[in-house]
Coordinates of C-alpha atoms in Angstrom, one line a residue:
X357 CA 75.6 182.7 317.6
X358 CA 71.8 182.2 317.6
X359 CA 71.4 182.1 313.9
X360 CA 74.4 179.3 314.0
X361 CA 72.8 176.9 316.4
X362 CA 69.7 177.7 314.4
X363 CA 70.7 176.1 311.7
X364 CA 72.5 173.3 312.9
X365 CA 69.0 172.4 314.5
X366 CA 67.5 172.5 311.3
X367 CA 70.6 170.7 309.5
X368 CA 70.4 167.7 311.7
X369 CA 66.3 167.4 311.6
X370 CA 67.0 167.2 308.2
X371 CA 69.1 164.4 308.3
X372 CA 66.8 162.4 310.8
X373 CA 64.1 162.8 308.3
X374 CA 64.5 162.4 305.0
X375 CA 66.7 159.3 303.3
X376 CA 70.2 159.2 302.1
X377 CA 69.1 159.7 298.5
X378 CA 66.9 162.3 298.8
X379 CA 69.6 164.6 301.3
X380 CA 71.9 164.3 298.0
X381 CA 69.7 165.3 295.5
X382 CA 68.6 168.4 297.4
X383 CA 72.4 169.0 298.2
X384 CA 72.9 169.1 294.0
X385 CA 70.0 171.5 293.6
X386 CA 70.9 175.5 293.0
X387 CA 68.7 176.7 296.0
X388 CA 69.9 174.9 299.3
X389 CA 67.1 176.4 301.2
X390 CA 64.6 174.2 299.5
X391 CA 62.0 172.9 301.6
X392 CA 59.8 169.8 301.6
X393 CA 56.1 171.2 302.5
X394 CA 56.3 174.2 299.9
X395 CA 58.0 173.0 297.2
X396 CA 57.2 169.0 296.7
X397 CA 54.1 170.2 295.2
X398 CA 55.5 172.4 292.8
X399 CA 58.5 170.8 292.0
X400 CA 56.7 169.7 288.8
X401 CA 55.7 173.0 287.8
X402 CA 58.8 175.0 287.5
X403 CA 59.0 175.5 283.8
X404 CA 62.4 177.2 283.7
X405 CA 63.8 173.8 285.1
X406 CA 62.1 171.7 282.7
X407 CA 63.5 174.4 279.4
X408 CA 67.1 173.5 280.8
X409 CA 66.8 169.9 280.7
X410 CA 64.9 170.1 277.5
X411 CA 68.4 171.8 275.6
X412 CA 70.6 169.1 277.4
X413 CA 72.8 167.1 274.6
X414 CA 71.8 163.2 274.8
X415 CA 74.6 161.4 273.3
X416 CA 73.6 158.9 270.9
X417 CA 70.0 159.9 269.9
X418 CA 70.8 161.1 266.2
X419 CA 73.6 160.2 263.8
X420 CA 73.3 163.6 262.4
X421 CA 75.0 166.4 264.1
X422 CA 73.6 168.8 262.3
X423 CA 70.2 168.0 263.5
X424 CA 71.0 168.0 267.0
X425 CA 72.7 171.3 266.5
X426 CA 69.6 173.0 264.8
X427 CA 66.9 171.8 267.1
X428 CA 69.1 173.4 270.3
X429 CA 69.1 176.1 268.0
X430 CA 65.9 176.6 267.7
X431 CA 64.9 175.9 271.2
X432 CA 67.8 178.6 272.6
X433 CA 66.4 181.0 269.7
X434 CA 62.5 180.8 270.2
X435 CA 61.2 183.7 270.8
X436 CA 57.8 185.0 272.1
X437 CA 55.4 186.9 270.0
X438 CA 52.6 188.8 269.4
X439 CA 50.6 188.9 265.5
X440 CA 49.2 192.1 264.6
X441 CA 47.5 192.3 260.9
X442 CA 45.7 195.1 258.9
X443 CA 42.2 193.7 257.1
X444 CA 41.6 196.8 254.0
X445 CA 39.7 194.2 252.1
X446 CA 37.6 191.4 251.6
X447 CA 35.7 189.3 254.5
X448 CA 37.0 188.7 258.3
X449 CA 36.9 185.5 257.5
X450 CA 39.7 186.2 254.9
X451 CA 41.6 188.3 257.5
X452 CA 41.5 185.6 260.2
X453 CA 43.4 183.5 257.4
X454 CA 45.8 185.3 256.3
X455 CA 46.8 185.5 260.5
X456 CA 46.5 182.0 260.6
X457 CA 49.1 181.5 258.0
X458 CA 51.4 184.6 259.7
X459 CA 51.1 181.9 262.8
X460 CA 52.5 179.2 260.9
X461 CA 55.0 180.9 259.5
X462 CA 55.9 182.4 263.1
X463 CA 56.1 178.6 264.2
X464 CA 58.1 177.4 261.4
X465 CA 60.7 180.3 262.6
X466 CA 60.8 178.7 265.7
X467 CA 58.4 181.2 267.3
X468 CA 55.6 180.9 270.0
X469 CA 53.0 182.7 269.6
X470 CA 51.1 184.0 272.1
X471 CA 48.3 186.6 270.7
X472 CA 47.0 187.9 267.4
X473 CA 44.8 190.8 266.3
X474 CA 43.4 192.8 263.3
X475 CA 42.4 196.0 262.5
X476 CA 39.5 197.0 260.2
X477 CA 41.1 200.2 258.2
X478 CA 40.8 201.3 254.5
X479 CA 44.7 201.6 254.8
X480 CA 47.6 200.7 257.0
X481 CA 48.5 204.2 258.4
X482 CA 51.8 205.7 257.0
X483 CA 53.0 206.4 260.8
X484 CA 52.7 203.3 262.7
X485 CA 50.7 200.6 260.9
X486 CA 47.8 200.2 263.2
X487 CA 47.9 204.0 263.9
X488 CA 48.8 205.7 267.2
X489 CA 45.8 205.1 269.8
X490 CA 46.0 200.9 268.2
X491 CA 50.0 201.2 269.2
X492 CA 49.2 202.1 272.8
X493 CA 47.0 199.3 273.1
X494 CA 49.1 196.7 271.6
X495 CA 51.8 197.6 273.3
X496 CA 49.3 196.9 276.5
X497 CA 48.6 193.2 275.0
X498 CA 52.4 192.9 274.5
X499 CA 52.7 193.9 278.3
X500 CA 50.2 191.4 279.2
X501 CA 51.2 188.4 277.4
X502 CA 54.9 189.1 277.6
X503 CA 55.8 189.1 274.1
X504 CA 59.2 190.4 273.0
X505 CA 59.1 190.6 269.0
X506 CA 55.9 191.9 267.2
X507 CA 55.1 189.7 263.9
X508 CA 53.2 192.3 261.6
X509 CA 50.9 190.7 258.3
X510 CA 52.4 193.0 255.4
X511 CA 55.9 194.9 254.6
X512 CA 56.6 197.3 256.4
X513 CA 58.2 200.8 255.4
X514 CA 61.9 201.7 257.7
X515 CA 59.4 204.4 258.9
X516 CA 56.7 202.1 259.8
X517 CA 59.2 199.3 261.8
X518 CA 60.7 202.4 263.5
X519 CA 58.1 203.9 265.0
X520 CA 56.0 201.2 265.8
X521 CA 59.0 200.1 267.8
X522 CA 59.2 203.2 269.6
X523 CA 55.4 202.7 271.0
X524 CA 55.7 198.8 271.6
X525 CA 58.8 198.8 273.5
X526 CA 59.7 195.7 272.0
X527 CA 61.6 194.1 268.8
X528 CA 59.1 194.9 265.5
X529 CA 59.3 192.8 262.1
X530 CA 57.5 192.2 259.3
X531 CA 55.9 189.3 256.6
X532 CA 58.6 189.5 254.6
X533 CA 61.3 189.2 257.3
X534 CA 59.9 186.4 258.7
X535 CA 60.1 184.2 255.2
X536 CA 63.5 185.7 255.2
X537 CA 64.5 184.1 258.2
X538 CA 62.5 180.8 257.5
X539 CA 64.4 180.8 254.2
X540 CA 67.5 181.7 255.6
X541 CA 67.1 178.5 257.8
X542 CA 65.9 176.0 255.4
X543 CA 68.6 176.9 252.8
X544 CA 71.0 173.9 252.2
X545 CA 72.6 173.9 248.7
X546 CA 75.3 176.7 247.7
X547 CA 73.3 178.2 245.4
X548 CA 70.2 178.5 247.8
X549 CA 72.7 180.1 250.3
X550 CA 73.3 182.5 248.1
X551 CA 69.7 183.5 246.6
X552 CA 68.5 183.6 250.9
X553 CA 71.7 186.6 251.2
X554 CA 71.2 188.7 248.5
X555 CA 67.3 188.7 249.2
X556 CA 68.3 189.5 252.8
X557 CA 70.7 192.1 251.8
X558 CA 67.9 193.4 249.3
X559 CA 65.6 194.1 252.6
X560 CA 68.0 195.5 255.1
X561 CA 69.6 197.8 252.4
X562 CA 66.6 200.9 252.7
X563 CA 66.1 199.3 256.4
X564 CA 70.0 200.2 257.7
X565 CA 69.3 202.6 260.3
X566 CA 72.4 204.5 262.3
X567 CA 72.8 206.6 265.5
X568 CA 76.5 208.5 267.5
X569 CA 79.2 207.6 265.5
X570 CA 77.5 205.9 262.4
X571 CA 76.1 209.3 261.4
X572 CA 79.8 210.7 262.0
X573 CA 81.4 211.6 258.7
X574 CA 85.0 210.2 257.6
X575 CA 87.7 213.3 257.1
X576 CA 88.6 213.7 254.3
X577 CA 92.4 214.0 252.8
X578 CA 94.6 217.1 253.3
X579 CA 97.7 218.3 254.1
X580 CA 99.1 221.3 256.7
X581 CA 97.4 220.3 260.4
X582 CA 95.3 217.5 259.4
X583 CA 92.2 220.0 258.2
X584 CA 90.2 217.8 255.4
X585 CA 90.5 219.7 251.9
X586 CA 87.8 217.1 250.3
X587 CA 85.0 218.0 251.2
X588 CA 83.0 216.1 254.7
X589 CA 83.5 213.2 253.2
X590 CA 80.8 210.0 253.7
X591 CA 79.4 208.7 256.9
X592 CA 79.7 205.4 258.1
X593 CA 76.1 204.5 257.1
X594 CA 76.8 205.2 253.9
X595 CA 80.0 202.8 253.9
X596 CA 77.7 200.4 254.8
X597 CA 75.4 201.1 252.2
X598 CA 77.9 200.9 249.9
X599 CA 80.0 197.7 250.9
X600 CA 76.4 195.8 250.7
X601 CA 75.8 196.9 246.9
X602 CA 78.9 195.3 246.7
X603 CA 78.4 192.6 248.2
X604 CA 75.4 192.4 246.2
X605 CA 76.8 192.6 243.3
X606 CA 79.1 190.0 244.1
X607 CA 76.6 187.3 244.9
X608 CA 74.2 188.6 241.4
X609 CA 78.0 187.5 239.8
X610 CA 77.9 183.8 242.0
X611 CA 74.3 182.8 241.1
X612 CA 75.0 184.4 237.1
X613 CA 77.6 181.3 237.2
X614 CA 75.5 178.8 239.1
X615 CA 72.8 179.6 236.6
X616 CA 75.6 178.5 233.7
X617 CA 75.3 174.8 235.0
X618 CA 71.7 174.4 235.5
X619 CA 71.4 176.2 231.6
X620 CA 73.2 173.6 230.2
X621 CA 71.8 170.6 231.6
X622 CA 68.3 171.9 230.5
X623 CA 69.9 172.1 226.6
X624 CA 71.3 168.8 227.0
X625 CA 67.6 167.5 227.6
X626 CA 66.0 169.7 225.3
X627 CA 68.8 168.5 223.0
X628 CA 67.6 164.4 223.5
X629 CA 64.0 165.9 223.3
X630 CA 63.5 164.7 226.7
X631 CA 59.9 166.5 227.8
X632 CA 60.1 168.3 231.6
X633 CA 57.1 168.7 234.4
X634 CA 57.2 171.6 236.6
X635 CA 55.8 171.0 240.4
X636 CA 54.4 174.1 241.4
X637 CA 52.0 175.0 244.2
X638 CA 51.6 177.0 247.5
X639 CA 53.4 175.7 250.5
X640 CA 52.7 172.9 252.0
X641 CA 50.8 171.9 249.4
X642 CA 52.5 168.3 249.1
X643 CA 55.1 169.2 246.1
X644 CA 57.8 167.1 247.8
X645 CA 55.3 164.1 248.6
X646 CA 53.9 164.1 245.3
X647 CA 57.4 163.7 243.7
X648 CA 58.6 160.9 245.9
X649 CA 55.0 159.2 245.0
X650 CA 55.4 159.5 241.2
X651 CA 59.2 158.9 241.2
X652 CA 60.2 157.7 244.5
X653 CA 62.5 160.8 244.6
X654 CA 63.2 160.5 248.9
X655 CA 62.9 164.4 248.7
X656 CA 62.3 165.5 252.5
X657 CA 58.4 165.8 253.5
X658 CA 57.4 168.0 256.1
X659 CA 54.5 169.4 257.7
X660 CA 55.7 173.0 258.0
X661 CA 55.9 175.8 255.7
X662 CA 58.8 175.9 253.0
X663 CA 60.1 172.7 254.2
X664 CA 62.1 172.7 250.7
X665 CA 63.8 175.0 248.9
X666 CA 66.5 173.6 246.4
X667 CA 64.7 172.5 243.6
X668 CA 65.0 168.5 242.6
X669 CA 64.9 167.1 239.4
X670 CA 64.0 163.2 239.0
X671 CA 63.8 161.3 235.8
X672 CA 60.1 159.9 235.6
X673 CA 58.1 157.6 232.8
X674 CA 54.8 157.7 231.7
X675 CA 52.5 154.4 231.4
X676 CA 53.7 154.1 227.6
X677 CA 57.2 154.3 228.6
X678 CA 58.0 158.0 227.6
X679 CA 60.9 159.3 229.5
X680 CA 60.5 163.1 231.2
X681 CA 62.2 165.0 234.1
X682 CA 59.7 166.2 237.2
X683 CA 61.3 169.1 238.4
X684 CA 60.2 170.3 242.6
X685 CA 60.4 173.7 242.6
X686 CA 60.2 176.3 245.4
X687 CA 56.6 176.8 247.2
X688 CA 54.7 180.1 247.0
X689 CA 52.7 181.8 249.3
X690 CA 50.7 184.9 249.3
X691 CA 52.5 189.0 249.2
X692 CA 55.8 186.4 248.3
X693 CA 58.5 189.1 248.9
X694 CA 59.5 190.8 245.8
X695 CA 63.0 190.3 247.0
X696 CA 62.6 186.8 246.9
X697 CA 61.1 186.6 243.6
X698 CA 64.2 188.3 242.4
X699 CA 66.3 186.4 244.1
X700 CA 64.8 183.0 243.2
X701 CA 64.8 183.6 239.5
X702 CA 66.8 181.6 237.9
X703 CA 65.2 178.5 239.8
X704 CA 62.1 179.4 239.2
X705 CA 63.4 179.2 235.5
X706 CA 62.6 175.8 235.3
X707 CA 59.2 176.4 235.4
X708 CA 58.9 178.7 232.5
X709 CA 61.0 176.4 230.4
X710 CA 59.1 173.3 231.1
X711 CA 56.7 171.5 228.9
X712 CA 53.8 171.3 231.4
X713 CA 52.7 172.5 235.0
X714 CA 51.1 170.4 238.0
X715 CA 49.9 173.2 239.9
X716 CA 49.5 171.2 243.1
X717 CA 46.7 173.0 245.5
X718 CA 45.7 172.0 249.2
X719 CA 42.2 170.0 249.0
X720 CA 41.8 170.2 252.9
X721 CA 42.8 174.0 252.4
X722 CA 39.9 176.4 253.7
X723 CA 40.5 178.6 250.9
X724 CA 42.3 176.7 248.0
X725 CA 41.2 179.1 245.9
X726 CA 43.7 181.9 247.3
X727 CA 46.6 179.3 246.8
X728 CA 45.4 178.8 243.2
X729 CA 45.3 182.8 242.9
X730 CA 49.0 183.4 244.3
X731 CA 50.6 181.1 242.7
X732 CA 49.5 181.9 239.3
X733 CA 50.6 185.6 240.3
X734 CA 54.2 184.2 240.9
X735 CA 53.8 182.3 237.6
X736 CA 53.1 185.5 235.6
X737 CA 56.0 187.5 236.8
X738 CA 58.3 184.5 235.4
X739 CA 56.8 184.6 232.4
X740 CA 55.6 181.1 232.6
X741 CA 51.6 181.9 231.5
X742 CA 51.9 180.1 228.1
X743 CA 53.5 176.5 229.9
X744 CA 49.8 173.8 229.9
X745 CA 49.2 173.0 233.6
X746 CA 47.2 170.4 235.1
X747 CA 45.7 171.8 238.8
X748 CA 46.7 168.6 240.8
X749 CA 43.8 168.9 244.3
X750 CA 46.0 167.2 246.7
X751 CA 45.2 165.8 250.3
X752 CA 41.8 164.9 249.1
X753 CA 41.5 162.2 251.5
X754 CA 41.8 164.8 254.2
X755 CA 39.4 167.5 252.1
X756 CA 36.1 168.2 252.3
X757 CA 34.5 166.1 249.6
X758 CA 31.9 169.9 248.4
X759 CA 35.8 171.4 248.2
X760 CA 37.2 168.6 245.9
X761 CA 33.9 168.9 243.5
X762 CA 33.6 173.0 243.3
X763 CA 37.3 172.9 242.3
X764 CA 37.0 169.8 239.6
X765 CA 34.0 171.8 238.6
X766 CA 35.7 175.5 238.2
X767 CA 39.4 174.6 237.4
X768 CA 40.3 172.8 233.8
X769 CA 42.4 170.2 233.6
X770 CA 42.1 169.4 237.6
X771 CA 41.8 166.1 239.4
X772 CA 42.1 165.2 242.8
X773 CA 44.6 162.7 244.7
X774 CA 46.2 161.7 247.5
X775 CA 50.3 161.7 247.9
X776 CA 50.1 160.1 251.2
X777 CA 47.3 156.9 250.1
X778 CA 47.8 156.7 246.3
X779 CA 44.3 157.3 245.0
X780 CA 44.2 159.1 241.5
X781 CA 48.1 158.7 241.5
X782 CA 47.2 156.3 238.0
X783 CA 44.8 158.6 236.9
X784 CA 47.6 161.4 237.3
X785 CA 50.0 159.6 235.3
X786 CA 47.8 158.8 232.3
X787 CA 46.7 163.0 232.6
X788 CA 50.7 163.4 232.2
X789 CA 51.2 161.2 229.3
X790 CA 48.1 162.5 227.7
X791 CA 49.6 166.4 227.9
X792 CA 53.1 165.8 227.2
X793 CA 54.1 167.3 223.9
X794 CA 54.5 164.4 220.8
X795 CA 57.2 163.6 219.1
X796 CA 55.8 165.4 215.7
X797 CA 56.7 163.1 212.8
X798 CA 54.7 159.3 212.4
X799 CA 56.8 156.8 210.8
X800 CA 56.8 152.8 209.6
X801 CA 60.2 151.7 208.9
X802 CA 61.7 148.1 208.8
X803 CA 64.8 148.5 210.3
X804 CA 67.5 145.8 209.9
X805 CA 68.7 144.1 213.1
X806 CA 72.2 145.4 212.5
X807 CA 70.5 148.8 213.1
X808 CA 69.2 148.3 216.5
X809 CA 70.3 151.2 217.9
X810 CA 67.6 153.0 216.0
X811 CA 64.6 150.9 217.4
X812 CA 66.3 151.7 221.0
X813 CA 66.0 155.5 220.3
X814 CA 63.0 155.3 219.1
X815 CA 61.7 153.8 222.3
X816 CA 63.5 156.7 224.6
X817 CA 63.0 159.6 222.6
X818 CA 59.8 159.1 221.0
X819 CA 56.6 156.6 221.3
X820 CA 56.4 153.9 219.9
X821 CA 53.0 152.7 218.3
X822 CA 53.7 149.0 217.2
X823 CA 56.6 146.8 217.1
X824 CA 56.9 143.4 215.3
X825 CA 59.8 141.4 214.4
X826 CA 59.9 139.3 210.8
X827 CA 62.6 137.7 209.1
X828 CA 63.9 141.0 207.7
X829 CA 63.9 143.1 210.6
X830 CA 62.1 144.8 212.6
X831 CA 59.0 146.2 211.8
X832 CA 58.8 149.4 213.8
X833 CA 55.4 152.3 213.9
X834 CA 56.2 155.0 216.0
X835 CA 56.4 158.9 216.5
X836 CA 59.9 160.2 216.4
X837 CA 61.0 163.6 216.4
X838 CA 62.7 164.9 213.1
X839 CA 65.9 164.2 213.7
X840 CA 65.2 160.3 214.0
X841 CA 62.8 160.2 211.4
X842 CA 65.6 161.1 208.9
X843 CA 67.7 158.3 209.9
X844 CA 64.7 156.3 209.7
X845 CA 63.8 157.7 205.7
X846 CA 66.0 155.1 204.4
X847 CA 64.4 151.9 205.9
X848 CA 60.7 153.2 205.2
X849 CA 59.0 150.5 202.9
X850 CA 58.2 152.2 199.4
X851 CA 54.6 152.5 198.6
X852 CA 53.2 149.5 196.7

């Protein structure tokens, strides 16, 4: 009875003493017992509160579903953790980099990061990693900070992810796991879907891992009581195993066939003699932004890592009016999975089958020199060493003006611009027409008007030198390839 009259006292001082408004709000909140003095202060602070209002749907924001969806996604999926890297070789400053770019990567997962430390070791150790007494004290930073996933900077062995879980306490993954899931992501076009699984499928395959009743084997077939006369038959982990070769053999079969299509455009342009560009460069480089500048593709640019992955080809045309195709490809970045490589190509193809390279580097990078160095790694395993490149420094607004000159000084063929301003974007263009491969055959024919078609093919498919129109015809100079300069034979002047 006392507690009852209690709070009817404090019910009706309530009411007396705070407005209708403010009595209804209160009344809506979760906690009733909420109380002026201690939590008006506060109220501001409580950051769980502010994380559910931050995933509420507003109705008419975006025309896109699909970009609402992913952003909740992202926000009900971020996840808390902790970098831990291994430095065998080369300066701190090099480590301290290489965990820099782990934390972007993290963040382009949709990751917070909280902490990040290295270890100076001639090796990662075969057990853990970090080793056994460097376990015990991350798993003491993890305590402290809260984490729940551990990023690690290298690929991990199953026995490595395994037992470093077993110290940590907490979820363990590593470099390559984390592109796999930014890939994963970022993956829009059908064939793109399908490179992201079979990569994925390519990593968890050593990685399955089974305890109780996936370790249980299948009996086998008999007759008379049930008792197996087969043999013990296979466990269920090794169903697994099996049904993803499967699989993966499946999806090798899908991309084989997507490959078909992209095969036969390229021999239709290599048919018409049209020349092709290659973008390549390290991520976030400024692939995308340098295609939209040259051909105003629209291609998405973003300031996150592998903000692109299907590769976009645009029709372009050099200051003299020589048609090529500028092909976007993939970005690279350092220890690139080998799964990936695999898995990406075919559409890294177009690199190795183009005519010329624009190896696009970050200017404003603090060591564009690494970018330069892992790409042209990538490039070597597609075979793609023999292609010219130009080494386009990017961002050089943004970059240190020592940077832009070492590199123009060490790198041939390089020159600096800037996607986002324009400057050197000419320059660029001229560097392009000047490198392209030339029609091989110089001709001067008078071709009659009825022939026009000729003189139009000779402008798209080759260059034209000089063009003057008499009484006869027209007067045509020009570099054609060999098929056009035999229908040209006939109209060729004879020699006086």
């Amino acid at each position: 009875m006392t507690s009852s009259s209690s709070f009817s006292q404090d019910a009706q001082s309530f009411v007396q003493n705070y407005p209708e408004g403010l009595r209804a709000d209160a009344l809506m909140e979760e906690d009733v017992a909420w109380s002026h003095e201690i939590d008006g202060a506060r109220d501001g602070e409580q950051f769980d509160r502010a994380e559910r209002a931050a995933l509420r749907r507003v109705a008419g924001l975006s025309t896109e579903l699909e970009d609402v969806t992913e952003v909740e996604y992202r926000q009900l999926r971020l996840e808390r953790v902790a970098l831990v890297g291994v430095w065998t070789s080369g300066t701190v400053q090099d480590a301290e980099n290489s965990l820099a770019e782990l934390a972007a990567l993290a963040e382009t997962a949709g990751a917070l990061v909280l902490d990040g430390v290295v270890q100076r070791r001639d090796k990662p150790d075969p057990a853990t990693y970090i080793g056994s007494g460097k376990a015990l004290e991350l798993r003491d930073i993890v305590l402290e900070t809260g984490a729940d996933t551990v990023v690690c900077d290298g690929e991990l062995s199953p026995g490595q992810l395994i037992h470093l879980e077993d110290v940590v306490k907490v979820k363990v993954i590593d470099r390559t796991a984390l592109i796999l899931d930014i890939f994963a992501q970022h993956a829009k076009s059908r064939e793109g879907k399908a490179q992201v699984a079979l990569a994925q499928m390519q990593y968890m395959l050593p990685r399955l891992r089974g305890w109780g009743q996936s370790l249980s084997r299948q009996m086998g077939g008999g007759k008379g009581g049930g008792l197996a006369t087969r043999g013990p038959g296979e466990t269920k982990i090794e169903t697994d195993r099996r049904r993803i070769r499967e699989k993966m053999a499946k999806m090798r079969r899908e991309i084989a066939e997507m490959k078909t299509g992209r095969e036969i455009k390229r021999q239709e342009r290599k048919r018409n003699k049209v020349p092709s560009v290659a973008i390549a460069g390290y991520t976030n480089a400024g692939k995308s932004s340098l295609l939209n500048r040259l051909t105003g593709a629209g291609v998405l640019v973003e300031n996150s890592l592998f903000a692109t992955l299907d590769p976009t080809v645009r029709r372009a045309e050099t200051p003299s009016g020589r048609l090529y195709t500028l092909a976007d490809t993939v970005g690279f970045v350092r220890h690139l999975p080998h799964h990936l490589v695999e898995a990406f190509r075919s559409t890294m193809e177009e690199v190795g089958e183009s005519d010329l390279i624009l190896h696009v580097v970050d200017g404003s990078h603090p060591a564009p020199e690494e970018q330069l160095a892992a790409v042209r790694e990538v490039i070597r395993e597609v075979g793609a060493t023999d292609v010219p490149e130009i080494v386009v420094i990017n961002k050089a607004d943004a970059a240190d003006p020592l940077t832009v000159q070492r590199l123009l000084r060490t790198q041939r063929h390089a020159i600096a611009v800037s996607a986002r301003t324009g400057a050197g974007i000419e320059e660029l263009l001229g560097l392009i027409d000047a490198e392209l491969p030339r029609p091989e055959v110089e001709i001067e024919a008078l071709v009659p008007y009825t022939h026009g078609k000729l003189v139009a093919r000779a402008h798209a498919d080759g260059e034209v030198l000089s063009e003057e129109h008499t009484a006869e015809g027209t007067l045509l100079k020009a570099r054609v390839h060999e098929e056009l300069a035999a229908e040209l034979a006939p109209f060729v002047p004879a020699a006086r």
